[in-house]
Structure formats: structure tokens, C-alpha cells
């Protein structure tokens, strides 16, 4: 049985005082929550503060990116050692915004995922197609390729620590979400791809989230789908009430 995982990706939002306010509000409201794993992914600058506020709550901390080297002359980058040091449990890798604006490729996604796992940090690996790719009928081939390349050389023993987030690019921040049925279908394809690489039993252990305009009003539909194990939430994770309602779907 896969435990549902709902992560809030704050993207480039929230100063430290704002982060404190949001997390304090949520920690209070989420006290006693059971049955769903909650992960907060603030910007790097707020990781340490959020970690302190999450002590003893059972909620997870995630970063939004990392570089695969442990240290060195890589100005502006943050290493897996540093994420471990600040207390990260998870790291988002290969978000479409990074692929689009910062040159992330399937190969760098793979390097980052391997580096995260090597340091005991669980990667949340993002895959997803653009609207043009969907309309051209390329979704299945693209998602299969992204999944296979992201997981290349990851040992079977590490696979259960991996989370995949299926985020159709056209649904991110647009208010135009994928139907739950369509999302379930693509996520089923991701699981089938993983089964082709690692076998059915291991594929059944991997948690796969849907992301893209998840709101309190639609989260239940996604969570009811058999293949969908959680959500990666952007905009609606930035306010106490909306994220609380999502997590309490
Ligand atoms: O990582 C989160 C996704 O990009 C979804 O963002 P959104 O919920 O604002 O559409």
C-alpha cells in the first residue's frame, strides 16, 4: 500500500517572515493528520527556518533543485551535502520550469536524481508534456522517454525512495487542469514504464503524483484515482487555508 504524498512547491515565493507565517499556520492546523505524508518545498533561503518549524511534526522538508557535485567552484549551486546538512528529506528535480528556463535536460535530471539518492535525499522527479506535444500525440512516447532517462542506472534497491510527479506543462499555473482520468492514464503509463525497467513488484511501490492546477476543489478527484498517489501543488500551497484543504482531501 503506497502512502499518499502531497508536496507544496513554493517556487520563488515567500520571504523568511512569510515562510514562518505559512508554516506555523499549517503546522497548527495539520496537527494529528494521519495517512498522508506532507512535504514543504520552500526556496533555499527559507529551508533552515522551515526545518526548525517542522521539528517533531512528522512533515517533510524538500528543496526545489540541487547540483550533483558535493562541493567545488560552482558559483550559485547548492550540493546534496548542503541539502542534507539543512535537513532536507526530499528534493524536486527536473521541474518543467527548470527544463524550460534553466537548461535542465533528461541527462542532468538523471545525474541529480542519482546524487540525491547517494546522499539519502529522496528525489521528486518531474515529467510532463507541453500542449504542442500533447496535441501532436506525442505524450506517451515523451513521458516514457523522460521516465526511462531519469531513472537510468538507479539501483532497484533505491527505487522505492523515488517519487515521480506527472505535471502536464499546459496545466501548470494555468487553472486548466488535466482530467483525473487522463492524469490517471498517463501515470499508469509511467508505472508500466517503471515495471518494464524494474519489474511489476517494484513499480507498485513507487509513488507517482499529479501536479498542475491542483486546488481544494479538484484534489479529491485525483486522489481517488487508482494510479495517483499524491499531488505536487504550486499556487495553492502558498496559503494556509487552501493547502490545508488539499492535504485534508
Ligand atoms: O510544482 C508544482 C506545479 O508546477 C504545479 O503548479 P500549480 O499548482 O501552480 O499549477
PDB file of C-alpha atoms and ligand atoms in Angstrom:
ATOM      1  CA  UNK A   1       0.000   0.000   0.000  1.00  0.00           C
ATOM      2  CA  UNK A   2       1.510   3.291  -1.082  1.00  0.00           C
ATOM      3  CA  UNK A   3       1.217   6.165   1.385  1.00  0.00           C
ATOM      4  CA  UNK A   4      -0.117   9.289  -0.348  1.00  0.00           C
ATOM      5  CA  UNK A   5       2.325  12.179  -0.544  1.00  0.00           C
ATOM      6  CA  UNK A   6       1.297  15.789  -1.041  1.00  0.00           C
ATOM      7  CA  UNK A   7       4.071  18.324  -1.549  1.00  0.00           C
ATOM      8  CA  UNK A   8       3.857  22.102  -1.704  1.00  0.00           C
ATOM      9  CA  UNK A   9       6.285  23.570  -4.200  1.00  0.00           C
ATOM     10  CA  UNK A  10       6.524  27.225  -3.250  1.00  0.00           C
ATOM     11  CA  UNK A  11       8.647  28.051  -6.318  1.00  0.00           C
ATOM     12  CA  UNK A  12      10.213  31.530  -5.993  1.00  0.00           C
ATOM     13  CA  UNK A  13       7.746  32.797  -3.402  1.00  0.00           C
ATOM     14  CA  UNK A  14       7.975  33.639   0.304  1.00  0.00           C
ATOM     15  CA  UNK A  15      10.486  35.628   2.255  1.00  0.00           C
ATOM     16  CA  UNK A  16      11.599  34.179   5.589  1.00  0.00           C
ATOM     17  CA  UNK A  17       8.925  36.015   7.637  1.00  0.00           C
ATOM     18  CA  UNK A  18       6.279  34.921   5.113  1.00  0.00           C
ATOM     19  CA  UNK A  19       7.534  31.344   5.231  1.00  0.00           C
ATOM     20  CA  UNK A  20       7.286  31.374   9.026  1.00  0.00           C
ATOM     21  CA  UNK A  21       3.727  32.592   8.947  1.00  0.00           C
ATOM     22  CA  UNK A  22       2.644  29.978   6.413  1.00  0.00           C
ATOM     23  CA  UNK A  23       4.339  27.027   8.104  1.00  0.00           C
ATOM     24  CA  UNK A  24       3.240  27.986  11.605  1.00  0.00           C
ATOM     25  CA  UNK A  25      -0.337  28.229  10.420  1.00  0.00           C
ATOM     26  CA  UNK A  26      -0.204  24.879   8.679  1.00  0.00           C
ATOM     27  CA  UNK A  27       1.607  23.025  11.449  1.00  0.00           C
ATOM     28  CA  UNK A  28      -1.114  24.063  13.884  1.00  0.00           C
ATOM     29  CA  UNK A  29      -3.944  23.081  11.581  1.00  0.00           C
ATOM     30  CA  UNK A  30      -2.347  19.821  10.476  1.00  0.00           C
ATOM     31  CA  UNK A  31      -1.656  18.527  13.990  1.00  0.00           C
ATOM     32  CA  UNK A  32      -2.969  14.977  14.252  1.00  0.00           C
ATOM     33  CA  UNK A  33      -3.172  14.491  10.492  1.00  0.00           C
ATOM     34  CA  UNK A  34      -2.745  10.865   9.593  1.00  0.00           C
ATOM     35  CA  UNK A  35      -2.488   8.791   6.448  1.00  0.00           C
ATOM     36  CA  UNK A  36      -0.852  11.333   4.162  1.00  0.00           C
ATOM     37  CA  UNK A  37       2.751  12.493   4.016  1.00  0.00           C
ATOM     38  CA  UNK A  38       3.110  16.260   3.710  1.00  0.00           C
ATOM     39  CA  UNK A  39       6.243  17.865   2.289  1.00  0.00           C
ATOM     40  CA  UNK A  40       7.142  21.561   2.247  1.00  0.00           C
ATOM     41  CA  UNK A  41       9.444  22.763  -0.540  1.00  0.00           C
ATOM     42  CA  UNK A  42      10.385  26.388   0.163  1.00  0.00           C
ATOM     43  CA  UNK A  43      13.115  28.313  -1.653  1.00  0.00           C
ATOM     44  CA  UNK A  44      16.685  27.609  -0.483  1.00  0.00           C
ATOM     45  CA  UNK A  45      16.719  30.758   1.665  1.00  0.00           C
ATOM     46  CA  UNK A  46      13.880  29.522   3.873  1.00  0.00           C
ATOM     47  CA  UNK A  47      14.906  25.861   4.210  1.00  0.00           C
ATOM     48  CA  UNK A  48      16.624  26.272   7.559  1.00  0.00           C
ATOM     49  CA  UNK A  49      13.777  28.276   9.076  1.00  0.00           C
ATOM     50  CA  UNK A  50      11.143  25.859   7.816  1.00  0.00           C
ATOM     51  CA  UNK A  51      13.159  22.900   9.118  1.00  0.00           C
ATOM     52  CA  UNK A  52      13.107  24.354  12.623  1.00  0.00           C
ATOM     53  CA  UNK A  53       9.365  24.872  12.487  1.00  0.00           C
ATOM     54  CA  UNK A  54       8.800  21.315  11.256  1.00  0.00           C
ATOM     55  CA  UNK A  55      10.754  19.653  14.095  1.00  0.00           C
ATOM     56  CA  UNK A  56       8.616  16.989  15.707  1.00  0.00           C
ATOM     57  CA  UNK A  57       5.719  17.383  13.279  1.00  0.00           C
ATOM     58  CA  UNK A  58       6.468  14.426  11.013  1.00  0.00           C
ATOM     59  CA  UNK A  59       6.169  16.631   7.919  1.00  0.00           C
ATOM     60  CA  UNK A  60       8.949  16.517   5.361  1.00  0.00           C
ATOM     61  CA  UNK A  61      11.249  19.203   4.013  1.00  0.00           C
ATOM     62  CA  UNK A  62      12.187  19.410   0.348  1.00  0.00           C
ATOM     63  CA  UNK A  63      14.398  21.631  -1.781  1.00  0.00           C
ATOM     64  CA  UNK A  64      13.478  22.637  -5.322  1.00  0.00           C
ATOM     65  CA  UNK A  65      16.748  21.702  -7.039  1.00  0.00           C
ATOM     66  CA  UNK A  66      20.328  20.647  -6.369  1.00  0.00           C
ATOM     67  CA  UNK A  67      23.636  20.245  -8.171  1.00  0.00           C
ATOM     68  CA  UNK A  68      25.163  16.783  -8.320  1.00  0.00           C
ATOM     69  CA  UNK A  69      28.662  17.617  -7.034  1.00  0.00           C
ATOM     70  CA  UNK A  70      29.373  17.579  -3.314  1.00  0.00           C
ATOM     71  CA  UNK A  71      31.410  20.785  -3.340  1.00  0.00           C
ATOM     72  CA  UNK A  72      33.619  22.884  -5.580  1.00  0.00           C
ATOM     73  CA  UNK A  73      33.862  26.019  -7.667  1.00  0.00           C
ATOM     74  CA  UNK A  74      30.255  26.052  -8.877  1.00  0.00           C
ATOM     75  CA  UNK A  75      29.042  29.544  -8.104  1.00  0.00           C
ATOM     76  CA  UNK A  76      25.383  29.725  -7.277  1.00  0.00           C
ATOM     77  CA  UNK A  77      24.827  25.995  -6.930  1.00  0.00           C
ATOM     78  CA  UNK A  78      23.723  24.009  -3.883  1.00  0.00           C
ATOM     79  CA  UNK A  79      25.030  20.500  -3.254  1.00  0.00           C
ATOM     80  CA  UNK A  80      23.363  17.381  -1.899  1.00  0.00           C
ATOM     81  CA  UNK A  81      25.655  17.580   1.137  1.00  0.00           C
ATOM     82  CA  UNK A  82      24.304  21.046   1.865  1.00  0.00           C
ATOM     83  CA  UNK A  83      20.710  19.916   1.472  1.00  0.00           C
ATOM     84  CA  UNK A  84      21.353  17.037   3.819  1.00  0.00           C
ATOM     85  CA  UNK A  85      23.045  19.430   6.230  1.00  0.00           C
ATOM     86  CA  UNK A  86      19.989  21.691   6.356  1.00  0.00           C
ATOM     87  CA  UNK A  87      17.735  18.685   6.910  1.00  0.00           C
ATOM     88  CA  UNK A  88      16.104  18.024   3.551  1.00  0.00           C
ATOM     89  CA  UNK A  89      14.257  14.758   3.132  1.00  0.00           C
ATOM     90  CA  UNK A  90      13.289  15.408  -0.480  1.00  0.00           C
ATOM     91  CA  UNK A  91      14.387  17.414  -3.489  1.00  0.00           C
ATOM     92  CA  UNK A  92      12.332  18.297  -6.560  1.00  0.00           C
ATOM     93  CA  UNK A  93      14.266  17.502  -9.731  1.00  0.00           C
ATOM     94  CA  UNK A  94      13.552  18.363 -13.349  1.00  0.00           C
ATOM     95  CA  UNK A  95      10.566  20.624 -12.844  1.00  0.00           C
ATOM     96  CA  UNK A  96       9.391  21.841 -16.242  1.00  0.00           C
ATOM     97  CA  UNK A  97      10.240  25.410 -15.246  1.00  0.00           C
ATOM     98  CA  UNK A  98      13.845  24.332 -14.792  1.00  0.00           C
ATOM     99  CA  UNK A  99      13.804  22.381 -18.022  1.00  0.00           C
ATOM    100  CA  UNK A 100      12.370  25.396 -19.865  1.00  0.00           C
ATOM    101  CA  UNK A 101      14.265  28.319 -18.310  1.00  0.00           C
ATOM    102  CA  UNK A 102      17.467  26.818 -16.941  1.00  0.00           C
ATOM    103  CA  UNK A 103      18.568  24.235 -19.463  1.00  0.00           C
ATOM    104  CA  UNK A 104      17.706  21.147 -17.436  1.00  0.00           C
ATOM    105  CA  UNK A 105      17.873  18.022 -19.607  1.00  0.00           C
ATOM    106  CA  UNK A 106      16.960  14.382 -19.123  1.00  0.00           C
ATOM    107  CA  UNK A 107      20.662  13.742 -18.518  1.00  0.00           C
ATOM    108  CA  UNK A 108      21.064  16.389 -15.797  1.00  0.00           C
ATOM    109  CA  UNK A 109      17.833  15.185 -14.208  1.00  0.00           C
ATOM    110  CA  UNK A 110      19.337  11.703 -14.025  1.00  0.00           C
ATOM    111  CA  UNK A 111      22.630  12.969 -12.570  1.00  0.00           C
ATOM    112  CA  UNK A 112      20.770  14.972  -9.956  1.00  0.00           C
ATOM    113  CA  UNK A 113      18.476  12.086  -9.023  1.00  0.00           C
ATOM    114  CA  UNK A 114      21.460   9.768  -8.540  1.00  0.00           C
ATOM    115  CA  UNK A 115      23.290  12.373  -6.463  1.00  0.00           C
ATOM    116  CA  UNK A 116      20.257  12.932  -4.246  1.00  0.00           C
ATOM    117  CA  UNK A 117      19.836   9.210  -3.587  1.00  0.00           C
ATOM    118  CA  UNK A 118      23.549   8.786  -2.918  1.00  0.00           C
ATOM    119  CA  UNK A 119      23.147  11.292  -0.081  1.00  0.00           C
ATOM    120  CA  UNK A 120      19.946   9.866   1.353  1.00  0.00           C
ATOM    121  CA  UNK A 121      17.661  12.503  -0.143  1.00  0.00           C
ATOM    122  CA  UNK A 122      14.538  11.290  -1.921  1.00  0.00           C
ATOM    123  CA  UNK A 123      14.066  12.800  -5.378  1.00  0.00           C
ATOM    124  CA  UNK A 124      10.691  14.007  -6.621  1.00  0.00           C
ATOM    125  CA  UNK A 125      11.339  13.694 -10.345  1.00  0.00           C
ATOM    126  CA  UNK A 126       9.068  15.748 -12.609  1.00  0.00           C
ATOM    127  CA  UNK A 127       7.971  14.651 -16.066  1.00  0.00           C
ATOM    128  CA  UNK A 128       5.343  16.128 -18.351  1.00  0.00           C
ATOM    129  CA  UNK A 129       4.441  17.111 -21.864  1.00  0.00           C
ATOM    130  CA  UNK A 130       3.765  20.514 -23.424  1.00  0.00           C
ATOM    131  CA  UNK A 131       0.464  21.368 -25.079  1.00  0.00           C
ATOM    132  CA  UNK A 132       2.037  21.101 -28.534  1.00  0.00           C
ATOM    133  CA  UNK A 133       3.414  17.674 -27.705  1.00  0.00           C
ATOM    134  CA  UNK A 134       0.043  16.535 -26.395  1.00  0.00           C
ATOM    135  CA  UNK A 135      -1.770  17.807 -29.468  1.00  0.00           C
ATOM    136  CA  UNK A 136       0.761  16.091 -31.710  1.00  0.00           C
ATOM    137  CA  UNK A 137       0.001  12.777 -29.982  1.00  0.00           C
ATOM    138  CA  UNK A 138       3.491  12.575 -28.505  1.00  0.00           C
ATOM    139  CA  UNK A 139       2.552  12.338 -24.826  1.00  0.00           C
ATOM    140  CA  UNK A 140       3.086   8.596 -24.322  1.00  0.00           C
ATOM    141  CA  UNK A 141       6.439   8.394 -26.087  1.00  0.00           C
ATOM    142  CA  UNK A 142       7.711  11.540 -24.392  1.00  0.00           C
ATOM    143  CA  UNK A 143       6.676  10.512 -20.885  1.00  0.00           C
ATOM    144  CA  UNK A 144       8.112   7.031 -21.364  1.00  0.00           C
ATOM    145  CA  UNK A 145      11.404   8.512 -22.560  1.00  0.00           C
ATOM    146  CA  UNK A 146      11.609  11.065 -19.743  1.00  0.00           C
ATOM    147  CA  UNK A 147      10.910   8.377 -17.157  1.00  0.00           C
ATOM    148  CA  UNK A 148      13.451   5.915 -18.529  1.00  0.00           C
ATOM    149  CA  UNK A 149      16.169   8.546 -18.840  1.00  0.00           C
ATOM    150  CA  UNK A 150      15.531   9.962 -15.371  1.00  0.00           C
ATOM    151  CA  UNK A 151      15.819   6.524 -13.778  1.00  0.00           C
ATOM    152  CA  UNK A 152      18.803   5.254 -15.772  1.00  0.00           C
ATOM    153  CA  UNK A 153      21.358   3.494 -13.532  1.00  0.00           C
ATOM    154  CA  UNK A 154      19.276   3.908 -10.398  1.00  0.00           C
ATOM    155  CA  UNK A 155      19.602   0.671  -8.426  1.00  0.00           C
ATOM    156  CA  UNK A 156      16.460  -1.355  -7.751  1.00  0.00           C
ATOM    157  CA  UNK A 157      17.130  -1.025  -4.010  1.00  0.00           C
ATOM    158  CA  UNK A 158      16.870   2.774  -4.332  1.00  0.00           C
ATOM    159  CA  UNK A 159      13.728   2.835  -6.451  1.00  0.00           C
ATOM    160  CA  UNK A 160      11.157   2.809  -3.621  1.00  0.00           C
ATOM    161  CA  UNK A 161      12.635   6.115  -2.401  1.00  0.00           C
ATOM    162  CA  UNK A 162      11.902   7.791  -5.734  1.00  0.00           C
ATOM    163  CA  UNK A 163       8.745   9.853  -6.206  1.00  0.00           C
ATOM    164  CA  UNK A 164       7.636  10.808  -9.708  1.00  0.00           C
ATOM    165  CA  UNK A 165       5.470  13.856 -10.365  1.00  0.00           C
ATOM    166  CA  UNK A 166       3.499  13.881 -13.593  1.00  0.00           C
ATOM    167  CA  UNK A 167       2.931  17.525 -14.469  1.00  0.00           C
ATOM    168  CA  UNK A 168       1.493  18.324 -17.888  1.00  0.00           C
ATOM    169  CA  UNK A 169       3.127  21.672 -18.650  1.00  0.00           C
ATOM    170  CA  UNK A 170      -0.077  23.169 -20.036  1.00  0.00           C
ATOM    171  CA  UNK A 171      -1.774  22.585 -16.669  1.00  0.00           C
ATOM    172  CA  UNK A 172       0.824  24.349 -14.509  1.00  0.00           C
ATOM    173  CA  UNK A 173      -0.353  27.639 -13.057  1.00  0.00           C
ATOM    174  CA  UNK A 174      -2.976  27.969 -15.768  1.00  0.00           C
ATOM    175  CA  UNK A 175      -6.089  26.875 -13.910  1.00  0.00           C
ATOM    176  CA  UNK A 176      -6.512  24.352 -16.723  1.00  0.00           C
ATOM    177  CA  UNK A 177      -6.018  21.008 -15.040  1.00  0.00           C
ATOM    178  CA  UNK A 178      -5.827  17.608 -16.663  1.00  0.00           C
ATOM    179  CA  UNK A 179      -8.927  15.496 -16.097  1.00  0.00           C
ATOM    180  CA  UNK A 180      -8.406  12.985 -13.328  1.00  0.00           C
ATOM    181  CA  UNK A 181      -8.997  10.173 -15.794  1.00  0.00           C
ATOM    182  CA  UNK A 182      -6.372  11.457 -18.252  1.00  0.00           C
ATOM    183  CA  UNK A 183      -3.863  12.023 -15.449  1.00  0.00           C
ATOM    184  CA  UNK A 184      -4.514   8.514 -14.146  1.00  0.00           C
ATOM    185  CA  UNK A 185      -3.913   7.105 -17.604  1.00  0.00           C
ATOM    186  CA  UNK A 186      -0.551   8.836 -18.042  1.00  0.00           C
ATOM    187  CA  UNK A 187       0.503   7.896 -14.522  1.00  0.00           C
ATOM    188  CA  UNK A 188      -0.430   4.303 -15.315  1.00  0.00           C
ATOM    189  CA  UNK A 189       1.876   4.541 -18.308  1.00  0.00           C
ATOM    190  CA  UNK A 190       4.686   5.826 -16.082  1.00  0.00           C
ATOM    191  CA  UNK A 191       4.178   2.863 -13.757  1.00  0.00           C
ATOM    192  CA  UNK A 192       4.179   0.499 -16.711  1.00  0.00           C
ATOM    193  CA  UNK A 193       7.441   2.056 -17.905  1.00  0.00           C
ATOM    194  CA  UNK A 194       8.966   1.547 -14.467  1.00  0.00           C
ATOM    195  CA  UNK A 195       7.700  -2.050 -14.452  1.00  0.00           C
ATOM    196  CA  UNK A 196       9.443  -2.580 -17.772  1.00  0.00           C
ATOM    197  CA  UNK A 197      12.709  -1.472 -16.160  1.00  0.00           C
ATOM    198  CA  UNK A 198      12.412  -2.952 -12.666  1.00  0.00           C
ATOM    199  CA  UNK A 199       9.546  -5.436 -12.697  1.00  0.00           C
ATOM    200  CA  UNK A 200       5.965  -5.176 -11.526  1.00  0.00           C
ATOM    201  CA  UNK A 201       6.513  -5.522  -7.770  1.00  0.00           C
ATOM    202  CA  UNK A 202       8.989  -2.664  -7.501  1.00  0.00           C
ATOM    203  CA  UNK A 203       6.919  -0.457  -9.812  1.00  0.00           C
ATOM    204  CA  UNK A 204       3.971  -0.942  -7.488  1.00  0.00           C
ATOM    205  CA  UNK A 205       5.996   0.620  -4.670  1.00  0.00           C
ATOM    206  CA  UNK A 206       6.791   3.888  -6.448  1.00  0.00           C
ATOM    207  CA  UNK A 207       4.619   6.831  -5.559  1.00  0.00           C
ATOM    208  CA  UNK A 208       3.522   8.947  -8.504  1.00  0.00           C
ATOM    209  CA  UNK A 209       1.937  12.359  -8.004  1.00  0.00           C
ATOM    210  CA  UNK A 210      -0.140  14.528 -10.269  1.00  0.00           C
ATOM    211  CA  UNK A 211       0.681  18.236 -10.484  1.00  0.00           C
ATOM    212  CA  UNK A 212      -0.924  21.089 -12.409  1.00  0.00           C
ATOM    213  CA  UNK A 213      -3.589  23.423 -11.018  1.00  0.00           C
ATOM    214  CA  UNK A 214      -4.445  21.160  -8.091  1.00  0.00           C
ATOM    215  CA  UNK A 215      -6.925  23.023  -5.884  1.00  0.00           C
ATOM    216  CA  UNK A 216      -9.077  22.203  -2.860  1.00  0.00           C
ATOM    217  CA  UNK A 217     -11.988  21.800  -5.266  1.00  0.00           C
ATOM    218  CA  UNK A 218     -10.414  19.160  -7.500  1.00  0.00           C
ATOM    219  CA  UNK A 219      -7.872  17.318  -5.331  1.00  0.00           C
ATOM    220  CA  UNK A 220     -10.294  14.570  -4.281  1.00  0.00           C
ATOM    221  CA  UNK A 221     -10.933  13.509  -7.886  1.00  0.00           C
ATOM    222  CA  UNK A 222      -7.221  12.959  -8.427  1.00  0.00           C
ATOM    223  CA  UNK A 223      -6.644  11.187  -5.135  1.00  0.00           C
ATOM    224  CA  UNK A 224      -9.479   8.775  -5.870  1.00  0.00           C
ATOM    225  CA  UNK A 225      -7.740   7.505  -8.991  1.00  0.00           C
ATOM    226  CA  UNK A 226      -6.021   4.152  -8.506  1.00  0.00           C
ATOM    227  CA  UNK A 227      -2.675   5.160 -10.024  1.00  0.00           C
ATOM    228  CA  UNK A 228      -2.374   8.602  -8.426  1.00  0.00           C
ATOM    229  CA  UNK A 229      -0.562   8.657  -5.096  1.00  0.00           C
ATOM    230  CA  UNK A 230      -0.485  12.341  -4.318  1.00  0.00           C
ATOM    231  CA  UNK A 231      -0.076  15.840  -5.621  1.00  0.00           C
ATOM    232  CA  UNK A 232       2.664  18.351  -6.297  1.00  0.00           C
ATOM    233  CA  UNK A 233       0.980  21.660  -5.588  1.00  0.00           C
ATOM    234  CA  UNK A 234       2.218  25.079  -6.676  1.00  0.00           C
ATOM    235  CA  UNK A 235      -0.014  28.127  -6.266  1.00  0.00           C
ATOM    236  CA  UNK A 236      -2.466  26.563  -3.861  1.00  0.00           C
ATOM    237  CA  UNK A 237       0.347  25.624  -1.452  1.00  0.00           C
ATOM    238  CA  UNK A 238       1.088  29.278  -0.745  1.00  0.00           C
ATOM    239  CA  UNK A 239      -1.868  29.887   1.556  1.00  0.00           C
ATOM    240  CA  UNK A 240      -2.719  28.131   4.796  1.00  0.00           C
ATOM    241  CA  UNK A 241      -6.370  27.510   4.050  1.00  0.00           C
ATOM    242  CA  UNK A 242      -6.005  26.186   0.517  1.00  0.00           C
ATOM    243  CA  UNK A 243      -3.069  23.874   1.282  1.00  0.00           C
ATOM    244  CA  UNK A 244      -4.789  22.664   4.454  1.00  0.00           C
ATOM    245  CA  UNK A 245      -7.909  21.788   2.462  1.00  0.00           C
ATOM    246  CA  UNK A 246      -5.832  19.989  -0.176  1.00  0.00           C
ATOM    247  CA  UNK A 247      -3.987  17.906   2.364  1.00  0.00           C
ATOM    248  CA  UNK A 248      -7.308  17.099   4.056  1.00  0.00           C
ATOM    249  CA  UNK A 249      -8.909  15.992   0.824  1.00  0.00           C
TER     250      UNK A 249
HETATM  251  O1  LIG B   1       5.245  22.092  -8.832  1.00  0.00           O
HETATM  252  C1  LIG B   1       4.059  22.428  -8.929  1.00  0.00           C
HETATM  253  C2  LIG B   1       3.435  22.557 -10.215  1.00  0.00           C
HETATM  254  O2  LIG B   1       4.225  23.222 -11.123  1.00  0.00           O
HETATM  255  C3  LIG B   1       2.004  22.947 -10.217  1.00  0.00           C
HETATM  256  O3  LIG B   1       1.834  24.330 -10.046  1.00  0.00           O
HETATM  257  P1  LIG B   1       0.349  24.898  -9.897  1.00  0.00           P
HETATM  258  O4  LIG B   1      -0.302  24.093  -8.804  1.00  0.00           O
HETATM  259  O5  LIG B   1       0.509  26.327  -9.528  1.00  0.00           O
HETATM  260  O6  LIG B   1      -0.336  24.678 -11.209  1.00  0.00           O
END
